[in-house]
């Protein structure tokens, strides 16, 4: 296994999800480039941004969220996995389920807020 800078349990879980979808480590091509944005000297000296390409499908994913190259390698693989799950599973993918749950939660909050506003305006009129 490669060194990603995360717990071994997370690495194992990532590899098991990759195997379930059909992504092999041999099919991934990595490039390390300099990140952009805030960060000063560290950004200018090190190539912590990771760009991976899944060769059979041609999907390219870039990650520069973490400060270390190892963490960005892990995050890029996880992003690639999410893209594959969305394509293969559609609405059954974990990412879309999470987004749907958040959308419903916001809708409930908005509805509750409108009801409170209506109730308070009725009380003031009486």
N, C-alpha and C. Protein backbone atom coordinates (compact mmCIF):
# COMPACT_ATOMS: atom_id res chain seq x y z
N UNK A 1 0.84 -1.19 0.00
CA UNK A 1 0.00 0.00 0.00
C UNK A 1 0.88 1.24 0.00
N UNK A 2 0.34 2.30 -0.55
CA UNK A 2 1.07 3.55 -0.61
C UNK A 2 0.84 4.35 0.66
N UNK A 3 1.72 5.29 0.90
CA UNK A 3 1.60 6.12 2.10
C UNK A 3 0.78 7.36 1.76
N UNK A 4 -0.36 7.50 2.43
CA UNK A 4 -1.26 8.63 2.15
C UNK A 4 -1.32 9.64 3.28
N UNK A 5 -0.83 9.33 4.44
CA UNK A 5 -0.91 10.27 5.54
C UNK A 5 -2.25 10.23 6.25
N UNK A 6 -2.99 9.14 6.11
CA UNK A 6 -4.25 8.95 6.84
C UNK A 6 -4.20 7.59 7.53
N UNK A 7 -5.20 7.34 8.37
CA UNK A 7 -5.23 6.09 9.11
C UNK A 7 -5.34 4.89 8.17
N UNK A 8 -4.75 3.78 8.54
CA UNK A 8 -4.82 2.57 7.69
C UNK A 8 -6.25 2.09 7.44
N UNK A 9 -7.15 2.33 8.40
CA UNK A 9 -8.54 1.91 8.20
C UNK A 9 -9.16 2.66 7.02
N UNK A 10 -8.85 3.95 6.92
CA UNK A 10 -9.40 4.75 5.83
C UNK A 10 -8.83 4.30 4.49
N UNK A 11 -7.55 3.95 4.47
CA UNK A 11 -6.94 3.47 3.24
C UNK A 11 -7.58 2.16 2.81
N UNK A 12 -7.78 1.25 3.77
CA UNK A 12 -8.42 -0.03 3.46
C UNK A 12 -9.83 0.15 2.94
N UNK A 13 -10.57 1.05 3.57
CA UNK A 13 -11.94 1.31 3.13
C UNK A 13 -11.96 1.90 1.72
N UNK A 14 -11.02 2.81 1.43
CA UNK A 14 -10.92 3.40 0.10
C UNK A 14 -10.64 2.33 -0.95
N UNK A 15 -9.66 1.46 -0.67
CA UNK A 15 -9.31 0.42 -1.64
C UNK A 15 -10.44 -0.58 -1.84
N UNK A 16 -11.20 -0.88 -0.78
CA UNK A 16 -12.32 -1.81 -0.95
C UNK A 16 -13.42 -1.17 -1.80
N UNK A 17 -13.69 0.14 -1.62
CA UNK A 17 -14.67 0.83 -2.45
C UNK A 17 -14.20 0.91 -3.90
N UNK A 18 -12.89 1.13 -4.08
CA UNK A 18 -12.34 1.19 -5.44
C UNK A 18 -12.49 -0.16 -6.14
N UNK A 19 -12.25 -1.24 -5.41
CA UNK A 19 -12.38 -2.57 -5.99
C UNK A 19 -13.83 -2.87 -6.34
N UNK A 20 -14.77 -2.40 -5.52
CA UNK A 20 -16.19 -2.64 -5.78
C UNK A 20 -16.65 -1.95 -7.06
N UNK A 21 -16.11 -0.77 -7.32
CA UNK A 21 -16.50 -0.01 -8.51
C UNK A 21 -15.72 -0.48 -9.74
N UNK A 22 -14.53 -1.02 -9.52
CA UNK A 22 -13.73 -1.53 -10.63
C UNK A 22 -12.55 -0.64 -10.99
N UNK A 23 -12.10 0.18 -10.04
CA UNK A 23 -10.94 1.03 -10.28
C UNK A 23 -9.71 0.30 -9.73
N UNK A 24 -8.71 0.12 -10.58
CA UNK A 24 -7.47 -0.51 -10.15
C UNK A 24 -6.40 0.55 -10.02
N UNK A 25 -5.46 0.33 -9.11
CA UNK A 25 -4.36 1.26 -8.89
C UNK A 25 -3.48 1.36 -10.14
N UNK A 26 -3.39 0.29 -10.91
CA UNK A 26 -2.56 0.28 -12.11
C UNK A 26 -3.15 1.18 -13.21
N UNK A 27 -4.45 1.46 -13.14
CA UNK A 27 -5.11 2.28 -14.15
C UNK A 27 -5.04 3.77 -13.84
N UNK A 28 -4.39 4.13 -12.75
CA UNK A 28 -4.32 5.53 -12.33
C UNK A 28 -2.94 6.09 -12.63
N UNK A 29 -2.92 7.26 -13.27
CA UNK A 29 -1.68 7.96 -13.56
C UNK A 29 -1.65 9.23 -12.72
N UNK A 30 -0.55 9.45 -11.98
CA UNK A 30 -0.45 10.59 -11.08
C UNK A 30 0.52 11.63 -11.61
N UNK A 31 0.19 12.90 -11.36
CA UNK A 31 1.09 14.01 -11.63
C UNK A 31 1.08 14.91 -10.41
N UNK A 32 2.24 15.43 -10.07
CA UNK A 32 2.35 16.34 -8.94
C UNK A 32 2.70 17.71 -9.47
N UNK A 33 1.85 18.69 -9.16
CA UNK A 33 2.04 20.05 -9.66
C UNK A 33 1.96 21.02 -8.50
N UNK A 34 2.38 22.23 -8.75
CA UNK A 34 2.33 23.24 -7.69
C UNK A 34 0.90 23.73 -7.52
N UNK A 35 0.51 23.89 -6.28
CA UNK A 35 -0.84 24.35 -5.98
C UNK A 35 -0.96 25.84 -6.24
N UNK A 36 -2.20 26.32 -6.30
CA UNK A 36 -2.45 27.74 -6.50
C UNK A 36 -3.19 28.29 -5.29
N UNK A 37 -3.19 29.59 -5.14
CA UNK A 37 -3.93 30.22 -4.05
C UNK A 37 -3.02 30.66 -2.92
N UNK A 38 -3.62 30.86 -1.76
CA UNK A 38 -2.88 31.33 -0.59
C UNK A 38 -1.98 30.21 -0.06
N UNK A 39 -0.88 30.60 0.54
CA UNK A 39 0.02 29.61 1.12
C UNK A 39 1.44 30.09 1.20
N UNK A 40 1.78 31.11 0.46
CA UNK A 40 3.11 31.71 0.56
C UNK A 40 4.23 30.80 0.10
N UNK A 41 5.32 30.80 0.87
CA UNK A 41 6.53 30.07 0.49
C UNK A 41 6.29 28.58 0.30
N UNK A 42 5.47 27.99 1.15
CA UNK A 42 5.25 26.55 1.05
C UNK A 42 4.68 26.18 -0.31
N UNK A 43 3.75 26.97 -0.82
CA UNK A 43 3.18 26.70 -2.14
C UNK A 43 4.21 26.87 -3.24
N UNK A 44 5.05 27.88 -3.11
CA UNK A 44 6.00 28.17 -4.16
C UNK A 44 7.14 27.16 -4.23
N UNK A 45 7.41 26.46 -3.15
CA UNK A 45 8.55 25.54 -3.10
C UNK A 45 8.18 24.09 -3.36
N UNK A 46 6.98 23.69 -2.99
CA UNK A 46 6.64 22.26 -3.05
C UNK A 46 5.49 22.01 -4.02
N UNK A 47 5.47 20.81 -4.56
CA UNK A 47 4.40 20.41 -5.48
C UNK A 47 3.43 19.51 -4.73
N UNK A 48 2.51 20.12 -3.99
CA UNK A 48 1.60 19.34 -3.17
C UNK A 48 0.29 19.04 -3.88
N UNK A 49 -0.02 19.73 -4.95
CA UNK A 49 -1.26 19.48 -5.68
C UNK A 49 -1.11 18.17 -6.47
N UNK A 50 -2.11 17.33 -6.42
CA UNK A 50 -2.07 16.03 -7.08
C UNK A 50 -3.16 15.99 -8.15
N UNK A 51 -2.77 15.59 -9.35
CA UNK A 51 -3.71 15.42 -10.44
C UNK A 51 -3.63 13.96 -10.87
N UNK A 52 -4.76 13.25 -10.79
CA UNK A 52 -4.77 11.86 -11.21
C UNK A 52 -5.70 11.69 -12.40
N UNK A 53 -5.34 10.73 -13.25
CA UNK A 53 -6.14 10.45 -14.44
C UNK A 53 -6.39 8.96 -14.48
N UNK A 54 -7.66 8.61 -14.64
CA UNK A 54 -8.02 7.21 -14.81
C UNK A 54 -7.88 6.92 -16.29
N UNK A 55 -6.90 6.14 -16.66
CA UNK A 55 -6.53 5.94 -18.06
C UNK A 55 -7.66 5.34 -18.90
N UNK A 56 -8.35 4.28 -18.48
CA UNK A 56 -9.40 3.71 -19.33
C UNK A 56 -10.56 4.66 -19.63
N UNK A 57 -10.96 5.46 -18.64
CA UNK A 57 -12.11 6.34 -18.85
C UNK A 57 -11.70 7.76 -19.23
N UNK A 58 -10.47 8.16 -18.92
CA UNK A 58 -10.01 9.51 -19.23
C UNK A 58 -10.45 10.56 -18.23
N UNK A 59 -11.00 10.15 -17.10
CA UNK A 59 -11.45 11.10 -16.08
C UNK A 59 -10.23 11.66 -15.35
N UNK A 60 -10.19 12.99 -15.21
CA UNK A 60 -9.09 13.67 -14.52
C UNK A 60 -9.64 14.36 -13.28
N UNK A 61 -8.96 14.15 -12.16
CA UNK A 61 -9.36 14.74 -10.87
C UNK A 61 -8.13 15.40 -10.27
N UNK A 62 -8.32 16.60 -9.71
CA UNK A 62 -7.24 17.33 -9.09
C UNK A 62 -7.59 17.62 -7.64
N UNK A 63 -6.60 17.53 -6.75
CA UNK A 63 -6.85 17.81 -5.34
C UNK A 63 -5.71 18.65 -4.78
N UNK A 64 -6.07 19.75 -4.13
CA UNK A 64 -5.08 20.60 -3.45
C UNK A 64 -5.63 21.10 -2.13
N UNK A 65 -6.55 20.34 -1.54
CA UNK A 65 -7.17 20.77 -0.28
C UNK A 65 -6.24 20.65 0.90
N UNK A 66 -5.43 19.57 0.93
CA UNK A 66 -4.54 19.35 2.06
C UNK A 66 -3.21 20.05 1.90
N UNK A 67 -2.47 20.10 2.97
CA UNK A 67 -1.14 20.74 2.92
C UNK A 67 -0.06 19.77 2.49
N UNK A 68 -0.34 18.47 2.56
CA UNK A 68 0.68 17.49 2.22
C UNK A 68 0.31 16.75 0.94
N UNK A 69 1.33 16.26 0.29
CA UNK A 69 1.13 15.53 -0.96
C UNK A 69 0.41 14.21 -0.71
N UNK A 70 0.75 13.54 0.39
CA UNK A 70 0.12 12.25 0.70
C UNK A 70 -1.38 12.38 0.92
N UNK A 71 -1.77 13.39 1.68
CA UNK A 71 -3.19 13.61 1.93
C UNK A 71 -3.92 13.96 0.64
N UNK A 72 -3.30 14.76 -0.21
CA UNK A 72 -3.93 15.11 -1.48
C UNK A 72 -4.05 13.90 -2.40
N UNK A 73 -3.11 12.97 -2.32
CA UNK A 73 -3.22 11.74 -3.11
C UNK A 73 -4.45 10.95 -2.68
N UNK A 74 -4.66 10.86 -1.37
CA UNK A 74 -5.82 10.16 -0.83
C UNK A 74 -7.11 10.85 -1.25
N UNK A 75 -7.16 12.18 -1.10
CA UNK A 75 -8.36 12.94 -1.42
C UNK A 75 -8.68 12.89 -2.91
N UNK A 76 -7.67 12.87 -3.76
CA UNK A 76 -7.90 12.78 -5.19
C UNK A 76 -8.51 11.43 -5.56
N UNK A 77 -8.02 10.36 -4.95
CA UNK A 77 -8.58 9.04 -5.21
C UNK A 77 -10.03 8.96 -4.73
N UNK A 78 -10.29 9.58 -3.59
CA UNK A 78 -11.66 9.57 -3.09
C UNK A 78 -12.59 10.36 -4.01
N UNK A 79 -12.11 11.48 -4.55
CA UNK A 79 -12.92 12.26 -5.50
C UNK A 79 -13.17 11.47 -6.78
N UNK A 80 -12.15 10.77 -7.26
CA UNK A 80 -12.31 9.95 -8.45
C UNK A 80 -13.35 8.86 -8.21
N UNK A 81 -13.31 8.28 -7.04
CA UNK A 81 -14.28 7.25 -6.68
C UNK A 81 -15.70 7.81 -6.66
N UNK A 82 -15.87 9.02 -6.13
CA UNK A 82 -17.19 9.64 -6.10
C UNK A 82 -17.72 9.90 -7.51
N UNK A 83 -16.84 10.33 -8.41
CA UNK A 83 -17.25 10.56 -9.81
C UNK A 83 -17.72 9.25 -10.43
N UNK A 84 -16.97 8.18 -10.18
CA UNK A 84 -17.35 6.88 -10.73
C UNK A 84 -18.68 6.40 -10.15
N UNK A 85 -18.87 6.57 -8.85
CA UNK A 85 -20.12 6.13 -8.23
C UNK A 85 -21.31 6.89 -8.79
N UNK A 86 -21.15 8.17 -9.03
CA UNK A 86 -22.25 8.96 -9.60
C UNK A 86 -22.58 8.46 -11.00
N UNK A 87 -21.55 8.16 -11.78
CA UNK A 87 -21.78 7.67 -13.14
C UNK A 87 -22.41 6.28 -13.16
N UNK A 88 -21.92 5.39 -12.30
CA UNK A 88 -22.40 4.01 -12.32
C UNK A 88 -23.73 3.82 -11.61
N UNK A 89 -23.83 4.40 -10.42
CA UNK A 89 -24.99 4.14 -9.58
C UNK A 89 -26.09 5.18 -9.73
N UNK A 90 -25.77 6.34 -10.25
CA UNK A 90 -26.78 7.39 -10.41
C UNK A 90 -27.25 7.90 -9.06
N UNK A 91 -28.56 7.86 -8.85
CA UNK A 91 -29.12 8.42 -7.62
C UNK A 91 -28.82 7.57 -6.39
N UNK A 92 -28.27 6.39 -6.57
CA UNK A 92 -27.94 5.52 -5.44
C UNK A 92 -26.54 5.78 -4.88
N UNK A 93 -25.79 6.70 -5.49
CA UNK A 93 -24.43 6.96 -5.02
C UNK A 93 -24.47 7.69 -3.68
N UNK A 94 -23.41 7.52 -2.89
CA UNK A 94 -23.37 8.11 -1.56
C UNK A 94 -23.34 9.63 -1.63
N UNK A 95 -22.68 10.19 -2.63
CA UNK A 95 -22.59 11.65 -2.74
C UNK A 95 -23.96 12.25 -3.03
N UNK A 96 -24.69 11.66 -3.97
CA UNK A 96 -26.02 12.19 -4.29
C UNK A 96 -27.00 11.99 -3.15
N UNK A 97 -26.87 10.89 -2.42
CA UNK A 97 -27.73 10.67 -1.25
C UNK A 97 -27.48 11.75 -0.20
N UNK A 98 -26.21 12.07 0.02
CA UNK A 98 -25.87 13.09 1.01
C UNK A 98 -26.41 14.45 0.57
N UNK A 99 -26.24 14.79 -0.70
CA UNK A 99 -26.75 16.07 -1.20
C UNK A 99 -28.27 16.14 -1.09
N UNK A 100 -28.95 15.05 -1.37
CA UNK A 100 -30.41 15.01 -1.28
C UNK A 100 -30.86 15.19 0.18
N UNK A 101 -30.16 14.55 1.11
CA UNK A 101 -30.50 14.68 2.52
C UNK A 101 -30.35 16.13 2.99
N UNK A 102 -29.29 16.80 2.56
CA UNK A 102 -29.06 18.20 2.93
C UNK A 102 -30.13 19.10 2.30
N UNK A 103 -30.50 18.82 1.04
CA UNK A 103 -31.53 19.61 0.37
C UNK A 103 -32.86 19.51 1.10
N UNK A 104 -33.24 18.29 1.52
CA UNK A 104 -34.49 18.11 2.26
C UNK A 104 -34.44 18.81 3.61
N UNK A 105 -33.28 18.76 4.26
CA UNK A 105 -33.14 19.41 5.56
C UNK A 105 -33.32 20.93 5.42
N UNK A 106 -32.74 21.51 4.38
CA UNK A 106 -32.89 22.95 4.15
C UNK A 106 -34.34 23.30 3.84
N UNK A 107 -35.02 22.44 3.09
CA UNK A 107 -36.42 22.67 2.77
C UNK A 107 -37.28 22.65 4.03
N UNK A 108 -37.00 21.69 4.93
CA UNK A 108 -37.75 21.64 6.19
C UNK A 108 -37.52 22.90 7.01
N UNK A 109 -36.29 23.35 7.09
CA UNK A 109 -35.98 24.57 7.85
C UNK A 109 -36.67 25.78 7.26
N UNK A 110 -36.65 25.88 5.94
CA UNK A 110 -37.29 27.02 5.28
C UNK A 110 -38.79 27.01 5.54
N UNK A 111 -39.42 25.84 5.44
CA UNK A 111 -40.86 25.72 5.68
C UNK A 111 -41.19 26.08 7.12
N UNK A 112 -40.38 25.58 8.06
CA UNK A 112 -40.61 25.87 9.48
C UNK A 112 -40.47 27.36 9.75
N UNK A 113 -39.51 28.00 9.12
CA UNK A 113 -39.29 29.43 9.31
C UNK A 113 -40.48 30.24 8.78
N UNK A 114 -41.01 29.83 7.63
CA UNK A 114 -42.17 30.53 7.06
C UNK A 114 -43.38 30.39 7.97
N UNK A 115 -43.59 29.21 8.54
CA UNK A 115 -44.72 29.00 9.44
C UNK A 115 -44.60 29.87 10.68
N UNK A 116 -43.38 29.98 11.22
CA UNK A 116 -43.17 30.83 12.39
C UNK A 116 -43.46 32.28 12.06
N UNK A 117 -43.04 32.70 10.88
CA UNK A 117 -43.25 34.09 10.46
C UNK A 117 -44.74 34.37 10.30
N UNK A 118 -45.48 33.44 9.70
CA UNK A 118 -46.92 33.61 9.54
C UNK A 118 -47.61 33.66 10.90
N UNK A 119 -47.20 32.81 11.79
CA UNK A 119 -47.80 32.75 13.13
C UNK A 119 -47.54 34.05 13.89
N UNK A 120 -46.33 34.57 13.81
CA UNK A 120 -46.02 35.80 14.54
C UNK A 120 -46.75 37.00 13.93
N UNK A 121 -46.96 37.01 12.62
CA UNK A 121 -47.68 38.13 12.01
C UNK A 121 -49.16 38.07 12.38
N UNK A 122 -49.73 36.87 12.51
CA UNK A 122 -51.14 36.75 12.95
C UNK A 122 -51.34 37.23 14.36
N UNK A 123 -50.38 36.92 15.23
CA UNK A 123 -50.49 37.32 16.63
C UNK A 123 -50.42 38.83 16.74
N UNK A 124 -49.57 39.50 15.97
CA UNK A 124 -49.42 40.95 16.03
C UNK A 124 -50.68 41.67 15.53
N UNK A 125 -51.39 41.10 14.57
CA UNK A 125 -52.58 41.73 14.00
C UNK A 125 -53.75 41.70 14.98
N UNK A 126 -53.81 40.69 15.82
CA UNK A 126 -54.94 40.54 16.75
C UNK A 126 -54.82 41.44 17.90
